[in-house]
Coordinates of C-alpha atoms in Angstrom, one line a residue:
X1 CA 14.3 116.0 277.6
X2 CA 12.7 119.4 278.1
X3 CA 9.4 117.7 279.9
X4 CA 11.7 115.4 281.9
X5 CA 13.6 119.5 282.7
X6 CA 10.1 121.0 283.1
X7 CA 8.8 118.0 285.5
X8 CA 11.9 118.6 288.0
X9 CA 11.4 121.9 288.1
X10 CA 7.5 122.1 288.9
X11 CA 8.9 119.0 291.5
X12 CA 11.3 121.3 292.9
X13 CA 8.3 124.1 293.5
X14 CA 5.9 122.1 295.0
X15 CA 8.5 120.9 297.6
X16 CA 9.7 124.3 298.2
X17 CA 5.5 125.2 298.7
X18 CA 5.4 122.3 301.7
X19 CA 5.1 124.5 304.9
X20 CA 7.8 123.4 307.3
X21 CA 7.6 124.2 311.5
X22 CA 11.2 124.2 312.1
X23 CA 12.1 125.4 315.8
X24 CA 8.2 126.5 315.8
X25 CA 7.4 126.0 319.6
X26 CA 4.0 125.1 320.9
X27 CA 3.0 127.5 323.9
X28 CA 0.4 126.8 326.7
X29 CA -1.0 130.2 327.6
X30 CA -3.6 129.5 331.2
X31 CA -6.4 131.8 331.1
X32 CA -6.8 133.3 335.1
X33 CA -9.7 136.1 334.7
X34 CA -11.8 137.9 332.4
X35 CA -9.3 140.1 331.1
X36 CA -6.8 137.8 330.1
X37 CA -9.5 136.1 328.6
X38 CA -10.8 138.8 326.4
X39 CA -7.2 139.6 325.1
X40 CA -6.3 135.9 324.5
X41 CA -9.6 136.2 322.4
X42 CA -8.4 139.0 320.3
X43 CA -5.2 137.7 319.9
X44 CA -6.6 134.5 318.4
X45 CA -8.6 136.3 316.1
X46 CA -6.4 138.3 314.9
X47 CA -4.0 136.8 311.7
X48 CA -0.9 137.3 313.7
X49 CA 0.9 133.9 312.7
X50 CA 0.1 131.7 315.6
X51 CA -1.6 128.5 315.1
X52 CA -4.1 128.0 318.0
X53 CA -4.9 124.4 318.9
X54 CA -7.6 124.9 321.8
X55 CA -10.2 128.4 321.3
X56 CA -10.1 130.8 324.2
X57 CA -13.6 130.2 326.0
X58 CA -13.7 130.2 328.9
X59 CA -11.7 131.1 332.3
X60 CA -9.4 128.6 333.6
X61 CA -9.1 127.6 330.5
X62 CA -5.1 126.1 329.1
X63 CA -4.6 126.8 325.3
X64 CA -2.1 125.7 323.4
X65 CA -1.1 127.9 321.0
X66 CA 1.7 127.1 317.9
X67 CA 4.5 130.3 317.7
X68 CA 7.1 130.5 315.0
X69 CA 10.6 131.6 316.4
X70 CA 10.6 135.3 315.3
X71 CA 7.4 135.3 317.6
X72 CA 8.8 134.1 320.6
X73 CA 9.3 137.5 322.1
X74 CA 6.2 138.6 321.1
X75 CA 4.2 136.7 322.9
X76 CA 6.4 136.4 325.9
X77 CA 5.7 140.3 325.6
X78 CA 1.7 139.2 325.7
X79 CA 2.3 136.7 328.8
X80 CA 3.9 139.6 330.5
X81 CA 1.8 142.4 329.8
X82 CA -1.8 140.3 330.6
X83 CA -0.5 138.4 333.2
X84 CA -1.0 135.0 331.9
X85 CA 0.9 132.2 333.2
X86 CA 3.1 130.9 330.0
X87 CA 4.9 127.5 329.3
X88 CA 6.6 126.1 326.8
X89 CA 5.1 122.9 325.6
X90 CA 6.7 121.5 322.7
X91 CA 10.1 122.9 321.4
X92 CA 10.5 121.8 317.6
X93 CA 7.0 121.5 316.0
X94 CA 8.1 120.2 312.8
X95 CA 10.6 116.9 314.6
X96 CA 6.9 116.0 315.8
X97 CA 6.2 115.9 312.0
X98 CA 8.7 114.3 311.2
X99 CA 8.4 111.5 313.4
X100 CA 4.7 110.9 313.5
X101 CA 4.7 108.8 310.0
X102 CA 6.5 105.6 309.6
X103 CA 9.8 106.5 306.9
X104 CA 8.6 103.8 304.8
X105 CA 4.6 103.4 304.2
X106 CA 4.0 99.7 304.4
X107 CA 2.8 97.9 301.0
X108 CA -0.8 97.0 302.6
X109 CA -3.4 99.2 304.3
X110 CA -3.0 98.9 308.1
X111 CA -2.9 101.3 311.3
X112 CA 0.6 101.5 311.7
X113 CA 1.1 104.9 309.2
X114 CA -1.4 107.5 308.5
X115 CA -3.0 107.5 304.9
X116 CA -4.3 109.7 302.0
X117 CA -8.1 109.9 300.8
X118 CA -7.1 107.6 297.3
X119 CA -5.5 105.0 299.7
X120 CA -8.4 105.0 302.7
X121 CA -11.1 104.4 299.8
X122 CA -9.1 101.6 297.6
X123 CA -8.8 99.6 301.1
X124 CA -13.1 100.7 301.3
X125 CA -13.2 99.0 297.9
X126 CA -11.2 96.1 299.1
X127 CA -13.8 95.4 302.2
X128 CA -16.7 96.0 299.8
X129 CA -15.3 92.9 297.6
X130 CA -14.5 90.8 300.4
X131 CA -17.8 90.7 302.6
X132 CA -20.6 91.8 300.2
X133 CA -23.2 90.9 302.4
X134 CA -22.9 93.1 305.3
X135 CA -21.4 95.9 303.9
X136 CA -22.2 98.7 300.8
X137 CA -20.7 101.7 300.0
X138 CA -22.2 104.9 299.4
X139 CA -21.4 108.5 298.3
X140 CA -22.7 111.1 301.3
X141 CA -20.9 113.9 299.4
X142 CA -18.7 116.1 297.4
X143 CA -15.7 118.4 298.6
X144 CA -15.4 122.2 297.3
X145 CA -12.9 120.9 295.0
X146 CA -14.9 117.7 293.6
X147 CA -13.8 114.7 295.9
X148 CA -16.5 112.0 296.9
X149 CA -16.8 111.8 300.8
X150 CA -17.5 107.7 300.8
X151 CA -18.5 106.2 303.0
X152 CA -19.2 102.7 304.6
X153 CA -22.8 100.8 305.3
X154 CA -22.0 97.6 307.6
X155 CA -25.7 95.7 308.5
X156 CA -26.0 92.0 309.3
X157 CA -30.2 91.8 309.7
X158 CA -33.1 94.0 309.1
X159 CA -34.5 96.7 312.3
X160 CA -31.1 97.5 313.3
X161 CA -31.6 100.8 314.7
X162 CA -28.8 103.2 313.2
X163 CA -25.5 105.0 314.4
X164 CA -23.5 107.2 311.9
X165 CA -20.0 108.2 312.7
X166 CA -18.1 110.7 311.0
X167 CA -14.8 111.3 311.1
X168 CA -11.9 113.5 309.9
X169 CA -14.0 116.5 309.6
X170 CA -11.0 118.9 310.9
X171 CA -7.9 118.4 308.2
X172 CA -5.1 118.1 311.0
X173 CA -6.9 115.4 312.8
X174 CA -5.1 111.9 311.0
X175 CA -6.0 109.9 314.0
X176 CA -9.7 110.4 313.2
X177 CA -10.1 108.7 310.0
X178 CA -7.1 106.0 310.8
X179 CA -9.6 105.0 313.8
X180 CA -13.0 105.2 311.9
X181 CA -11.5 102.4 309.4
X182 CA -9.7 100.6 312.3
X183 CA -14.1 100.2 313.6
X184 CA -15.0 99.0 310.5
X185 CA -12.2 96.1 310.2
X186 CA -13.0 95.2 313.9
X187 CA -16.9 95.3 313.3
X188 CA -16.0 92.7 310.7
X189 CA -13.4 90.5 311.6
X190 CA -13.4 90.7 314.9
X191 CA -14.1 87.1 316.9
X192 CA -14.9 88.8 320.2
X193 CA -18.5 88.6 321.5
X194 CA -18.8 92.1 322.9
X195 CA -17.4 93.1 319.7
X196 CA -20.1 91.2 317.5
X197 CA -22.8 91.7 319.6
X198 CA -22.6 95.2 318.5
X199 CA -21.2 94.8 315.0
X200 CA -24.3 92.4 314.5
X201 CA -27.3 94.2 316.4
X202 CA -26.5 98.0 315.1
X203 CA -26.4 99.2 311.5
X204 CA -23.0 101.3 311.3
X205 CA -23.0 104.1 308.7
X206 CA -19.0 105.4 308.7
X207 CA -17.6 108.1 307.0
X208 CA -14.0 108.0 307.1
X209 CA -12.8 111.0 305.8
X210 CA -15.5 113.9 305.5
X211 CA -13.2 116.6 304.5
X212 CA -11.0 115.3 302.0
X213 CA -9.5 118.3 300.3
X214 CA -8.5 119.4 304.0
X215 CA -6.8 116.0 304.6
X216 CA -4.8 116.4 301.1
X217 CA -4.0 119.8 301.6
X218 CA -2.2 118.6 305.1
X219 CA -0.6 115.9 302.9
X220 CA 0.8 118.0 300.6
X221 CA 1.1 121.7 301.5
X222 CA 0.8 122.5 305.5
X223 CA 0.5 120.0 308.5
X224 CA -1.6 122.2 310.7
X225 CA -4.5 123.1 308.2
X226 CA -7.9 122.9 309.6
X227 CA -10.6 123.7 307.7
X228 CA -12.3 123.4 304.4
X229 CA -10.3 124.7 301.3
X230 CA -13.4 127.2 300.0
X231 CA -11.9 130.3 299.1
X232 CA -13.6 133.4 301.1
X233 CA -15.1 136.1 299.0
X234 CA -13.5 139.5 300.3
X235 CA -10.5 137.6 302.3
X236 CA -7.0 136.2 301.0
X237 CA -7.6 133.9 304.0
X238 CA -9.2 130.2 302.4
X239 CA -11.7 128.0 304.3
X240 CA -14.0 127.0 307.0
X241 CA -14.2 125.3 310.1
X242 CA -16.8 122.9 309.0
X243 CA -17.4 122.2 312.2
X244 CA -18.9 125.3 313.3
X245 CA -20.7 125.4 309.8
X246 CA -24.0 123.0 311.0
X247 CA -27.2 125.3 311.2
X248 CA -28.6 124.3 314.8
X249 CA -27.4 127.5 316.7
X250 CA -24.8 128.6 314.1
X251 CA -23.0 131.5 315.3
X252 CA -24.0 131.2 318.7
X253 CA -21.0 131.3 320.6
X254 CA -17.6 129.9 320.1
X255 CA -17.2 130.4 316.6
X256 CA -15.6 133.4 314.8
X257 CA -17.0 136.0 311.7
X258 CA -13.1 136.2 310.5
X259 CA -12.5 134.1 307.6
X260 CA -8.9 134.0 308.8
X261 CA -9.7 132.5 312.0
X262 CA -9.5 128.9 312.7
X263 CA -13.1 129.2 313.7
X264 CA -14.1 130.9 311.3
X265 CA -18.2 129.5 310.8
X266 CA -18.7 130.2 307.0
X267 CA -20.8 133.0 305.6
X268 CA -24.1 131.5 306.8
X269 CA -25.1 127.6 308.4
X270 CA -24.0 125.1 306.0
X271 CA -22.2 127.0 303.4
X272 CA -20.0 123.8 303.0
X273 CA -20.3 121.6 300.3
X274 CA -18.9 118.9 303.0
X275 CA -21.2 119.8 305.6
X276 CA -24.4 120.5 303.8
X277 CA -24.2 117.6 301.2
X278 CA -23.5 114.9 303.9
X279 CA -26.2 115.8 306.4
X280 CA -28.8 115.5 303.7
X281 CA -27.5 112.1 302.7
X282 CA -27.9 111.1 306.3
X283 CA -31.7 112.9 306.7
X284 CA -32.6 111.6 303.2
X285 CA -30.8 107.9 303.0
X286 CA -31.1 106.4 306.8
X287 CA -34.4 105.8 308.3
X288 CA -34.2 104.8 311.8
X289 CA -31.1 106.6 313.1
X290 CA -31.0 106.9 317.0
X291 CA -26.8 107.6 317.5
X292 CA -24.2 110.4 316.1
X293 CA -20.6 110.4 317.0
X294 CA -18.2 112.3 315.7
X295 CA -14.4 111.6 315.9
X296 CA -11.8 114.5 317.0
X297 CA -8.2 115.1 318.2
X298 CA -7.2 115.8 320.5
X299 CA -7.5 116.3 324.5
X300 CA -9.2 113.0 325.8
X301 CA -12.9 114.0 325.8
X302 CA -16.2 112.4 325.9
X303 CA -18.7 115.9 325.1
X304 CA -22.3 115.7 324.5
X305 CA -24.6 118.5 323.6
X306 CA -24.9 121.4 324.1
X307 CA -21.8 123.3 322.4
X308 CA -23.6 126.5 322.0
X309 CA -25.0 126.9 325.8
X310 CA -23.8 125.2 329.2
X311 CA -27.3 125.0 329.9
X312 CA -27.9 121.4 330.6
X313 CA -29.5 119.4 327.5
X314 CA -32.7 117.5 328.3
X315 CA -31.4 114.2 329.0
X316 CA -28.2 114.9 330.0
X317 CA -28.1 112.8 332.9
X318 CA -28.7 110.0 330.7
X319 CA -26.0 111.0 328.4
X320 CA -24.0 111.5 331.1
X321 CA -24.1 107.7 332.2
X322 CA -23.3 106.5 328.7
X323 CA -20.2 108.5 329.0
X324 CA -18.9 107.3 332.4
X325 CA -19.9 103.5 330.8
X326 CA -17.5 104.5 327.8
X327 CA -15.1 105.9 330.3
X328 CA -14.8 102.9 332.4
X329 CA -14.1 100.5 329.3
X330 CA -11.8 103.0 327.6
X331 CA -9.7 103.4 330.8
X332 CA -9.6 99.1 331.6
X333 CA -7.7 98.6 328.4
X334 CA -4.2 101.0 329.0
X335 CA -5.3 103.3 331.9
X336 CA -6.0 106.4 329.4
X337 CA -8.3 108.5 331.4
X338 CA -11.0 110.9 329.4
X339 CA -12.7 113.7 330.8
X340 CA -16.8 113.5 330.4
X341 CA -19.2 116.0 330.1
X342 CA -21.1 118.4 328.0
X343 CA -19.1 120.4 325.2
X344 CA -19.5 124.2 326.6
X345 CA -19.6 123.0 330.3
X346 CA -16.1 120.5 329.8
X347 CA -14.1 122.0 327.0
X348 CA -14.8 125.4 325.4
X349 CA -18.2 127.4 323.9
X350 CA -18.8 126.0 320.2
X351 CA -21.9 126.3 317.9
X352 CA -23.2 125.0 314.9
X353 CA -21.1 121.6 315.6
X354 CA -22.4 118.4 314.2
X355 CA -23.5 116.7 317.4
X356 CA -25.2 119.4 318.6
X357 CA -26.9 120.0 315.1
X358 CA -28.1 116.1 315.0
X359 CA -28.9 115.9 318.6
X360 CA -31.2 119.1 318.3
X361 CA -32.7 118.9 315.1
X362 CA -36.5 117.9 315.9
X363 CA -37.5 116.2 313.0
X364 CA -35.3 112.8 313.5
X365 CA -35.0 110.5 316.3
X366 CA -31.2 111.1 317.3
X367 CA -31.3 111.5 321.2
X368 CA -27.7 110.3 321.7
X369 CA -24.5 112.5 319.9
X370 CA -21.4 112.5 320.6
X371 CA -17.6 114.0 320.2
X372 CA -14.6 111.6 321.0
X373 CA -11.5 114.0 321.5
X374 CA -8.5 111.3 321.4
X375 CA -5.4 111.2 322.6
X376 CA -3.5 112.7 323.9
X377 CA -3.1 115.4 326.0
X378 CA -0.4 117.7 324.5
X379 CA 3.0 115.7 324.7
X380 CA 1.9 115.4 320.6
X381 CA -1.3 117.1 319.9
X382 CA -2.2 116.6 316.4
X383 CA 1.4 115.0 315.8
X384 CA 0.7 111.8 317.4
X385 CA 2.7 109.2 316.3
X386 CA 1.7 106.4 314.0
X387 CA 2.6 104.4 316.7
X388 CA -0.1 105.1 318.6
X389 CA -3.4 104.3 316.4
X390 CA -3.4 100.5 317.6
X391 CA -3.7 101.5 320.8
X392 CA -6.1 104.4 320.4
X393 CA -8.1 102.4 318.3
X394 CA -8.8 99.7 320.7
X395 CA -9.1 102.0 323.4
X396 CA -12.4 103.4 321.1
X397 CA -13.7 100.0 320.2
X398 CA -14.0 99.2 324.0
X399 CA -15.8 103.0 324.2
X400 CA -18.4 102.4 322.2
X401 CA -18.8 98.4 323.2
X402 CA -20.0 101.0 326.8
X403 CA -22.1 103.2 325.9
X404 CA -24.1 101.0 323.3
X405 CA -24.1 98.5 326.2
X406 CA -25.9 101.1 328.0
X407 CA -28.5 101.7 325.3
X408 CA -29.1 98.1 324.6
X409 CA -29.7 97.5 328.6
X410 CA -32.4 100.2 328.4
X411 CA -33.8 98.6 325.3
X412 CA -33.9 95.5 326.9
X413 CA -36.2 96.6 330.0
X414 CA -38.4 98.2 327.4
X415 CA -38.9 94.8 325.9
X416 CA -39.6 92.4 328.8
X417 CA -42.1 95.6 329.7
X418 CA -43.7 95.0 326.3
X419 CA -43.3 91.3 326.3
X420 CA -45.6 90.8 329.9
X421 CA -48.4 93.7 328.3
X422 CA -48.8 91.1 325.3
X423 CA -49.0 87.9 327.0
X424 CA -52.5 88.0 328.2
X425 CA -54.5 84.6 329.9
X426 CA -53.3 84.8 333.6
X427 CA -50.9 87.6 333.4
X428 CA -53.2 89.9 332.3
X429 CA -55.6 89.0 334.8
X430 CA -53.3 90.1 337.4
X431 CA -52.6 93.3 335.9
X432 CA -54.9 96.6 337.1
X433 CA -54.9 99.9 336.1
X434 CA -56.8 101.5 339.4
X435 CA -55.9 105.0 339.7
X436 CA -53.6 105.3 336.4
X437 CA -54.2 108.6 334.3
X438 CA -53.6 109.5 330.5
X439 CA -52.4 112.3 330.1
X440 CA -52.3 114.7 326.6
X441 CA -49.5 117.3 326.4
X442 CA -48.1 119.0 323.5
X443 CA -45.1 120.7 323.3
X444 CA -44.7 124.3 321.8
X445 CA -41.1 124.2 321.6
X446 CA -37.9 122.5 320.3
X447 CA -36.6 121.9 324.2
X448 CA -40.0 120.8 325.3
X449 CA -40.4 118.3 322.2
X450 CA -36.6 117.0 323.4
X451 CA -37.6 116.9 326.8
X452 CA -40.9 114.7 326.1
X453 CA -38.5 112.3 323.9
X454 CA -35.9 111.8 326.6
X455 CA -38.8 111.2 329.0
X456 CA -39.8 108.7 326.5
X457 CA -36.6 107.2 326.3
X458 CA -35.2 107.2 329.7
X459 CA -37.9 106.3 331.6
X460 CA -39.7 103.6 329.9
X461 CA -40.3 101.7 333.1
X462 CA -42.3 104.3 334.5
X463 CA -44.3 106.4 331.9
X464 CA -46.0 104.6 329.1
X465 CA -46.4 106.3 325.3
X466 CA -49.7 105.7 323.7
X467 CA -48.9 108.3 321.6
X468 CA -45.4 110.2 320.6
X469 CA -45.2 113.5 319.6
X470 CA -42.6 113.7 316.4
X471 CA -42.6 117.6 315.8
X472 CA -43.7 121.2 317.9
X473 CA -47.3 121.3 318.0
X474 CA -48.1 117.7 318.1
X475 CA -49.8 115.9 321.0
X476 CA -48.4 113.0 323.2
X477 CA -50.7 110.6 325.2
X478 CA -49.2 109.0 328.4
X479 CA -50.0 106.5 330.9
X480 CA -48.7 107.5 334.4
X481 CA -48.9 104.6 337.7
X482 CA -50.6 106.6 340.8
X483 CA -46.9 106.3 341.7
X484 CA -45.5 108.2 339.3
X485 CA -47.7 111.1 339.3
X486 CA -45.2 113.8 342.0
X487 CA -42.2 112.7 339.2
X488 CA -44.6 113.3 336.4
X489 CA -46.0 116.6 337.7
X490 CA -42.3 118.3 338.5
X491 CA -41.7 117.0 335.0
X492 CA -43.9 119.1 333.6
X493 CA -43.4 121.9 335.9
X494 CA -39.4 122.1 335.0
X495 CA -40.0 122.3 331.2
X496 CA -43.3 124.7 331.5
X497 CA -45.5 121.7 330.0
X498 CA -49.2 121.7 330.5
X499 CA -51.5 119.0 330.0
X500 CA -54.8 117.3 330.3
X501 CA -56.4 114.5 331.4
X502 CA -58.6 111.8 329.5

């Protein structure tokens, strides 16, 4: 009798602990000039008790920001005294809540409610069992409080080349991880061609859920929780935005010192367990890795590196034509239209992200990243409804059936290239070299390594690699047609290359 009294009652606290949003409003602040922006800055660093769900960056800019009702006069005060155009969004945050999950969870695992960590890895176990010879488990991790980040290997054949996607990194995000395991049951069971084609010709390494305390936290405690759940020596505030935690540019821009700020980029570059333990599962465990994509809510994106700088990344055009690929399929399903474009150009200023610390990193292969921001645009933000991860989760599959169309067609000119070099008797005959140079050059930086890489990749018609330089400091050899040898010099000239000849 007394544990069944002393159960109730630590039942009754931890309900009474759930943060509810009652009446809370959601605000869209628009950002005019540099003042506004400076103060909207401020404001968002500051532990006021507003939630903001887009970071001030830039000018121009809409933010949403999240204002409980005893703060609605205050910052109708700040709209007035700045200037900046204010509208009300959303009225009741928490009837968003409390309609975005089904009442009753159904018995088996599906996409029509969002799930906990425990229930996301039991249905992992179940797809282990049933198809044991494309798929295996692993373990890229460990939360600050001691949960396994698991994750998913799916492989039909040997010299796949390699795409990770990670997922669920930000706590509020459910459609994130409800979409990574919607992937892997496509990849699967799907009987589409498009679909096996690249289920069956990529090896997919899927993390689900990469910050699982955050997800349980949302679960249990508050809806709207970000980050990690490390506490922050010196602060009552807890966490980090794991997010701006990766060491490529940490701190650069668009990420905060404040612990209590929703950006807030840890102490130093990878102070998270989540975000340190994982990328040195990925750099230790997967050898031929060409692809990162990470999955985010929300907004509607496509972003590609850079976060820290809107200075263009070396192949961005290329990127850029992935993108509209993925755009194009994503939009012929339901008509949902995503905006494409690098991450500090398109959305907001952000370092140390995870795309941007993969994509720059020069001792691995990765010269395609990517964020997905999905839907939708601010009718839900993080609330959408459970009703929705069908849709958004077909609308991905057909995304990333584009842009790894567009990498295979690449791949496939490289190989009739390499196919007619090798076939010698008449062929070679007809083949001369008059007037073709080789070229050394050796980059002494980190841009003009990724430069000579996306040369490498993107233009495989044109320049051939006797040689590839891996690191700074080492030396490539290339073969350049009498053609080619204006587009080869500007080349050179744009990313303050020298090199000599044979």
């Amino acid at each position: 009798m007394k544990f069944a009294i002393v159960l109730v009652a630590l039942l009754g606290f931890c309900a009474a602990e759930k943060v509810r949003f009652d009446n809370y409003r959601v605000y869209k602040l628009t950002i005019n000039d540099e003042e506004q922006l400076r103060a909207v800055q401020q404001l968002e660093d500051q532990d006021r008790g507003y939630t903001f769900w887009d970071f001030p960056a830039a000018v121009g800019q809409e933010v949403d920001i999240v204002v409980p009702p005893h703060k609605f006069a205050d910052i109708q005060e700040f709209s007035a005294a700045y200037g900046t155009p204010i509208e009300v969004k959303i009225n009741n945050v928490q009837e968003l809540f409390d309609q975005e999950n089904p009442l009753v969870t159904p018995r088996s695992f599906g996409w029509t409610a969002y799930y906990r960590t425990a229930d996301i890895y039991e249905w992992l176990d179940h797809i282990l069992e049933e198809f044991p010879g494309v798929t295996s488990g692993f373990v890229a991790g460990q939360s600050y409080e001691g949960r396994q980040i698991r994750g998913m290997k799916i492989s039909y054949k040997e010299g796949n080349k390699g795409i990770v996607i990670e997922a669920h990194i930000h706590a509020r995000e459910w459609i994130s991880s409800a979409t990574a395991t919607y992937v892997i049951n496509e990849l699967l069971r799907s009987n589409d061609p498009e679909v096996r084609d690249i289920a069956e010709n990529t090896d997919w390494y899927i993390i689900p859920v990469t910050n699982p305390d955050g997800l349980e936290y949302t679960k249990d405690v508050n809806r709207m929780w970000r980050k990690t759940r490390r506490p922050n020596s010196g602060s009552t505030c807890v966490g980090t935005d794991p997010n701006r935690n990766y060491a490529y540019n940490w701190m650069q821009g668009g990420a905060s010192t404040n612990p209590c700020s929703e950006t807030y980029a840890g102490p130093q570059a990878f102070s998270e367990s989540e975000t340190r333990t994982t990328t040195e599962w990925v750099y230790n465990n997967i050898q031929d890795l060409r692809v990162y994509v990470s999955f985010h809510s929300y907004g509607q994106y496509i972003l590609s590196p850079w976060g820290h700088t809107t200075t263009s990344a070396p192949n961005y055009n290329h990127l850029r034509e992935i993108m509209e690929a993925s755009r194009t399929r994503i939009a012929a399903v339901y008509g949902t239209q995503y905006t494409i474009g690098s991450t500090a150009a398109t959305l907001y200023v952000a370092s140390g992200t995870s795309h941007d610390h993969f994509y720059g990193q020069q001792d691995n292969n990765i010269q395609i990243a990517y964020t997905f921001e999905f839907r939708d645009r601010g009718q839900y933000g993080f609330a959408l409804p459970a009703s929705q991860i069908i849709p958004n989760s077909i609308e991905t599959v057909q995304g990333l059936i584009g842009f790894l169309a567009d990498i295979k067609c690449e791949m496939k000119v490289f190989g009739v290239l390499l196919v007619i070099s090798l076939l010698g008797g008449n062929w070679a005959e007809k083949v001369k070299f008059n007037d073709y140079k080789v070229f050394t050059v050796q980059p002494e930086t980190e841009d003009q390594l990724k430069a000579l890489r996306s040369l490498e990749h993107d233009s495989v018609a044109s320049f051939d690699f006797w040689t590839s330089a891996k690191n700074v400091g080492q030396k490539s050899d290339i073969m350049v047609a009498p053609g080619q040898m204006d587009e080869f010099r500007t080349f050179l000239e744009e990313n303050h290359l020298e090199a000599s000849t044979y």
